[in-house]
PDB file of C-alpha atoms and ligand atoms in Angstrom:
ATOM      1  CA  MET V   1      -0.047  -0.043  -0.017  1.00 98.00           C
ATOM      2  CA  LYS V   2       1.214   3.461  -0.875  1.00 98.00           C
ATOM      3  CA  ILE V   3       0.184   6.500   1.128  1.00 98.00           C
ATOM      4  CA  SER V   4       1.140  10.096   0.279  1.00 98.00           C
ATOM      5  CA  ILE V   5       1.294  12.810   2.778  1.00 98.00           C
ATOM      6  CA  ILE V   6       1.077  16.391   1.653  1.00 99.00           C
ATOM      7  CA  ASN V   7       1.570  19.402   3.956  1.00 98.00           C
ATOM      8  CA  GLY V   8       0.975  23.024   3.142  1.00 98.00           C
ATOM      9  CA  PRO V   9       2.500  26.323   4.096  1.00 98.00           C
ATOM     10  CA  ASN V  10       4.343  26.862   7.391  1.00 98.00           C
ATOM     11  CA  LEU V  11       4.089  23.175   8.365  1.00 98.00           C
ATOM     12  CA  ASN V  12       7.943  22.960   7.591  1.00 97.00           C
ATOM     13  CA  LEU V  13       8.191  24.938  10.878  1.00 96.00           C
ATOM     14  CA  LEU V  14       6.435  22.478  13.076  1.00 97.00           C
ATOM     15  CA  GLY V  15       8.306  22.157  16.379  1.00 95.00           C
ATOM     16  CA  THR V  16       9.155  25.892  16.566  1.00 95.00           C
ATOM     17  CA  ARG V  17       5.958  27.418  15.123  1.00 96.00           C
ATOM     18  CA  GLU V  18       3.474  28.486  17.819  1.00 95.00           C
ATOM     19  CA  PRO V  19       4.227  25.379  20.005  1.00 96.00           C
ATOM     20  CA  GLY V  20       1.242  26.125  22.274  1.00 95.00           C
ATOM     21  CA  ILE V  21      -0.978  25.296  19.347  1.00 96.00           C
ATOM     22  CA  TYR V  22       1.067  22.933  17.220  1.00 96.00           C
ATOM     23  CA  GLY V  23       3.353  21.290  19.731  1.00 94.00           C
ATOM     24  CA  ASN V  24       7.191  20.786  20.040  1.00 96.00           C
ATOM     25  CA  GLN V  25       7.868  18.162  17.536  1.00 96.00           C
ATOM     26  CA  SER V  26       9.145  18.602  14.034  1.00 97.00           C
ATOM     27  CA  PHE V  27       7.215  16.883  11.298  1.00 98.00           C
ATOM     28  CA  MET V  28      10.310  14.889  10.127  1.00 97.00           C
ATOM     29  CA  ASP V  29      10.828  13.496  13.667  1.00 97.00           C
ATOM     30  CA  TYR V  30       7.134  12.490  13.738  1.00 98.00           C
ATOM     31  CA  PHE V  31       7.263  11.116  10.269  1.00 98.00           C
ATOM     32  CA  GLU V  32      10.289   8.817  10.976  1.00 98.00           C
ATOM     33  CA  LYS V  33       8.240   7.305  13.838  1.00 98.00           C
ATOM     34  CA  LEU V  34       5.174   6.954  11.719  1.00 98.00           C
ATOM     35  CA  LYS V  35       7.138   5.006   9.104  1.00 98.00           C
ATOM     36  CA  GLN V  36       8.496   2.693  11.723  1.00 98.00           C
ATOM     37  CA  GLN V  37       4.957   1.963  13.004  1.00 98.00           C
ATOM     38  CA  TYR V  38       3.805   0.874   9.465  1.00 98.00           C
ATOM     39  CA  PRO V  39       6.768  -0.892   7.876  1.00 98.00           C
ATOM     40  CA  ALA V  40       4.476  -2.505   5.239  1.00 97.00           C
ATOM     41  CA  ILE V  41       3.299   0.836   3.977  1.00 98.00           C
ATOM     42  CA  SER V  42       5.227   2.771   1.375  1.00 98.00           C
ATOM     43  CA  PHE V  43       4.987   6.480   2.344  1.00 98.00           C
ATOM     44  CA  ASP V  44       5.992   9.581   0.366  1.00 98.00           C
ATOM     45  CA  TYR V  45       5.985  12.972   1.828  1.00 98.00           C
ATOM     46  CA  PHE V  46       5.876  16.433   0.242  1.00 98.00           C
ATOM     47  CA  GLN V  47       5.651  19.903   1.759  1.00 98.00           C
ATOM     48  CA  SER V  48       5.335  23.251   0.068  1.00 98.00           C
ATOM     49  CA  ASN V  49       4.585  26.925   0.918  1.00 98.00           C
ATOM     50  CA  ILE V  50       3.303  27.303  -2.625  1.00 98.00           C
ATOM     51  CA  GLU V  51      -0.265  26.710  -3.636  1.00 98.00           C
ATOM     52  CA  GLY V  52       0.466  25.573  -7.150  1.00 98.00           C
ATOM     53  CA  GLU V  53       3.157  23.151  -6.011  1.00 98.00           C
ATOM     54  CA  LEU V  54       0.633  21.443  -3.721  1.00 98.00           C
ATOM     55  CA  ILE V  55      -1.747  21.103  -6.697  1.00 98.00           C
ATOM     56  CA  ASP V  56       1.114  19.679  -8.866  1.00 98.00           C
ATOM     57  CA  GLN V  57       1.886  17.116  -6.060  1.00 98.00           C
ATOM     58  CA  LEU V  58      -1.838  16.143  -5.764  1.00 98.00           C
ATOM     59  CA  GLN V  59      -1.821  15.569  -9.586  1.00 98.00           C
ATOM     60  CA  ALA V  60       1.483  13.616  -9.397  1.00 98.00           C
ATOM     61  CA  VAL V  61       0.302  11.041  -6.785  1.00 98.00           C
ATOM     62  CA  GLY V  62      -3.344  11.232  -7.208  1.00 98.00           C
ATOM     63  CA  PHE V  63      -3.607   8.519  -9.846  1.00 98.00           C
ATOM     64  CA  SER V  64      -1.086   6.023  -8.202  1.00 98.00           C
ATOM     65  CA  SER V  65      -1.253   6.334  -4.376  1.00 98.00           C
ATOM     66  CA  ASP V  66      -3.740   4.228  -2.465  1.00 98.00           C
ATOM     67  CA  GLY V  67      -4.429   7.193  -0.190  1.00 98.00           C
ATOM     68  CA  ILE V  68      -3.529  10.773   0.347  1.00 98.00           C
ATOM     69  CA  ILE V  69      -3.331  12.634   3.731  1.00 99.00           C
ATOM     70  CA  LEU V  70      -3.562  16.360   3.085  1.00 99.00           C
ATOM     71  CA  ASN V  71      -3.036  19.164   5.587  1.00 98.00           C
ATOM     72  CA  ALA V  72      -3.389  22.179   3.218  1.00 98.00           C
ATOM     73  CA  ALA V  73      -2.831  24.485   6.250  1.00 98.00           C
ATOM     74  CA  ALA V  74      -3.894  28.118   5.506  1.00 98.00           C
ATOM     75  CA  TYR V  75      -4.798  27.188   1.935  1.00 98.00           C
ATOM     76  CA  THR V  76      -7.601  24.996   3.338  1.00 98.00           C
ATOM     77  CA  HIS V  77      -9.552  28.137   3.998  1.00 98.00           C
ATOM     78  CA  THR V  78      -8.885  29.924   0.643  1.00 98.00           C
ATOM     79  CA  SER V  79      -7.930  27.587  -2.199  1.00 98.00           C
ATOM     80  CA  VAL V  80     -10.561  26.770  -4.832  1.00 98.00           C
ATOM     81  CA  GLY V  81      -7.682  25.357  -6.847  1.00 98.00           C
ATOM     82  CA  ILE V  82      -6.739  22.760  -4.166  1.00 98.00           C
ATOM     83  CA  GLY V  83     -10.452  21.758  -3.846  1.00 98.00           C
ATOM     84  CA  ASP V  84     -10.750  21.303  -7.641  1.00 98.00           C
ATOM     85  CA  ALA V  85      -7.559  19.267  -7.751  1.00 98.00           C
ATOM     86  CA  ILE V  86      -9.007  16.845  -5.292  1.00 98.00           C
ATOM     87  CA  LYS V  87     -11.996  16.520  -7.520  1.00 98.00           C
ATOM     88  CA  ALA V  88      -9.839  15.886 -10.540  1.00 98.00           C
ATOM     89  CA  ILE V  89      -7.809  12.989  -9.225  1.00 98.00           C
ATOM     90  CA  ASN V  90      -8.754   9.359  -8.409  1.00 98.00           C
ATOM     91  CA  THR V  91      -7.108   8.746  -5.047  1.00 98.00           C
ATOM     92  CA  ALA V  92      -9.214   9.499  -1.891  1.00 98.00           C
ATOM     93  CA  VAL V  93      -8.031  12.375   0.221  1.00 98.00           C
ATOM     94  CA  ILE V  94      -8.286  12.559   4.053  1.00 98.00           C
ATOM     95  CA  GLU V  95      -8.197  16.205   5.309  1.00 98.00           C
ATOM     96  CA  VAL V  96      -6.315  16.610   8.537  1.00 98.00           C
ATOM     97  CA  HIS V  97      -5.571  19.548  10.899  1.00 98.00           C
ATOM     98  CA  ILE V  98      -3.306  19.337  13.921  1.00 98.00           C
ATOM     99  CA  SER V  99      -5.361  21.901  15.791  1.00 98.00           C
ATOM    100  CA  ASN V 100      -9.141  21.907  16.205  1.00 98.00           C
ATOM    101  CA  THR V 101      -9.913  24.531  13.542  1.00 98.00           C
ATOM    102  CA  PHE V 102     -13.470  24.729  14.673  1.00 98.00           C
ATOM    103  CA  ALA V 103     -12.379  25.884  18.031  1.00 98.00           C
ATOM    104  CA  ARG V 104     -10.321  28.799  16.466  1.00 97.00           C
ATOM    105  CA  GLU V 105     -11.086  32.023  14.489  1.00 97.00           C
ATOM    106  CA  ASP V 106     -14.172  31.974  12.311  1.00 98.00           C
ATOM    107  CA  PHE V 107     -12.165  32.062   9.067  1.00 96.00           C
ATOM    108  CA  ARG V 108     -10.716  28.577   9.956  1.00 98.00           C
ATOM    109  CA  HIS V 109     -14.149  27.121  10.036  1.00 98.00           C
ATOM    110  CA  THR V 110     -14.365  27.334   6.177  1.00 98.00           C
ATOM    111  CA  SER V 111     -12.760  24.555   4.158  1.00 98.00           C
ATOM    112  CA  TYR V 112     -12.411  24.157   0.362  1.00 98.00           C
ATOM    113  CA  ILE V 113     -11.061  20.628   1.060  1.00 98.00           C
ATOM    114  CA  SER V 114     -13.750  19.073   3.136  1.00 98.00           C
ATOM    115  CA  PRO V 115     -16.560  18.927   0.524  1.00 97.00           C
ATOM    116  CA  ASN V 116     -14.215  16.900  -1.762  1.00 96.00           C
ATOM    117  CA  ALA V 117     -12.510  14.782   0.881  1.00 98.00           C
ATOM    118  CA  LYS V 118     -13.326  11.254   2.004  1.00 98.00           C
ATOM    119  CA  GLY V 119     -12.986  12.305   5.584  1.00 98.00           C
ATOM    120  CA  LEU V 120     -11.837  14.984   8.028  1.00 98.00           C
ATOM    121  CA  ILE V 121      -9.647  14.523  11.210  1.00 98.00           C
ATOM    122  CA  VAL V 122      -8.911  17.545  13.330  1.00 98.00           C
ATOM    123  CA  GLY V 123      -7.602  18.482  16.772  1.00 98.00           C
ATOM    124  CA  PHE V 124      -5.592  15.527  17.928  1.00 98.00           C
ATOM    125  CA  GLY V 125      -2.181  17.057  17.398  1.00 97.00           C
ATOM    126  CA  LEU V 126       0.230  15.216  15.157  1.00 98.00           C
ATOM    127  CA  ASP V 127      -1.662  11.975  15.850  1.00 98.00           C
ATOM    128  CA  VAL V 128      -4.243  13.005  13.176  1.00 98.00           C
ATOM    129  CA  TYR V 129      -1.748  11.711  10.601  1.00 98.00           C
ATOM    130  CA  ARG V 130      -1.622   8.193  12.182  1.00 98.00           C
ATOM    131  CA  LEU V 131      -5.450   8.174  12.541  1.00 98.00           C
ATOM    132  CA  ALA V 132      -5.700   8.988   8.798  1.00 98.00           C
ATOM    133  CA  VAL V 133      -3.288   6.136   8.026  1.00 98.00           C
ATOM    134  CA  GLU V 134      -5.527   3.845  10.068  1.00 98.00           C
ATOM    135  CA  SER V 135      -8.607   4.969   8.051  1.00 97.00           C
ATOM    136  CA  PHE V 136      -6.957   3.645   4.845  1.00 97.00           C
ATOM    137  CA  LEU V 137      -6.102   0.235   6.318  1.00 97.00           C
ATOM    138  CA  PRO V 138      -8.406  -2.712   5.149  1.00 91.00           C
ATOM    139  CA  LYS V 139     -10.994  -3.456   7.837  1.00 87.00           C
TER     140      LYS V 139
HETATM  141  C1  DQA S 201      -3.703  23.816  10.383  1.00 58.35           C
HETATM  142  C2  DQA S 201      -4.873  24.869  10.750  1.00 58.35           C
HETATM  143  C3  DQA S 201      -4.854  25.975   9.767  1.00 58.35           C
HETATM  144  O1  DQA S 201      -5.950  26.839  10.068  1.00 58.35           O
HETATM  145  C4  DQA S 201      -3.584  26.752   9.812  1.00 58.35           C
HETATM  146  O2  DQA S 201      -3.526  27.825   8.844  1.00 58.35           O
HETATM  147  C5  DQA S 201      -2.332  25.840   9.638  1.00 58.35           C
HETATM  148  C6  DQA S 201      -2.351  24.554  10.337  1.00 58.35           C
HETATM  149  C7  DQA S 201      -3.545  22.675  11.445  1.00 58.35           C
HETATM  150  O3  DQA S 201      -2.879  21.710  11.098  1.00 58.35           O
HETATM  151  O4  DQA S 201      -4.072  22.849  12.534  1.00 58.35           O
HETATM  152  O5  DQA S 201      -1.323  26.263   9.182  1.00 58.35           O
HETATM  153  O6  DQA S 201      -3.956  23.211   9.047  1.00 58.35           O
END
């Protein structure tokens, strides 16, 4: 099974960015542990601060991966283009957010991802990525 993780803007700064909201762990440290937990899964990881690069990556993996875990970060709340890209590909997308976006500012309550996603996992810290992996495993 191949699972693709795509992270949007500022998530390269996890570990130092607003630790009260996003925690102290870098994504790469978390990702190494995640890969060890699921040795049978082939993971690929992509992060960009640029909207078009996130769309390019969705198109690049969206016809071959078995599942995509997407944290579009701030673009979640603004990007018609990323929402359209999810509609245009074949692979199911799980939308994740580290923080509980619904408990934060009103503008974070809108998502251009959710209407096109298979599911949504928010508010459990970095564990949202593991929970999304679990959702792709055969039952
Ligand atoms: C986030 C929530 C977004 O509102 C914010 O812009 C982010 C991170 C999260 O994972 O909690 O950058 O997607």
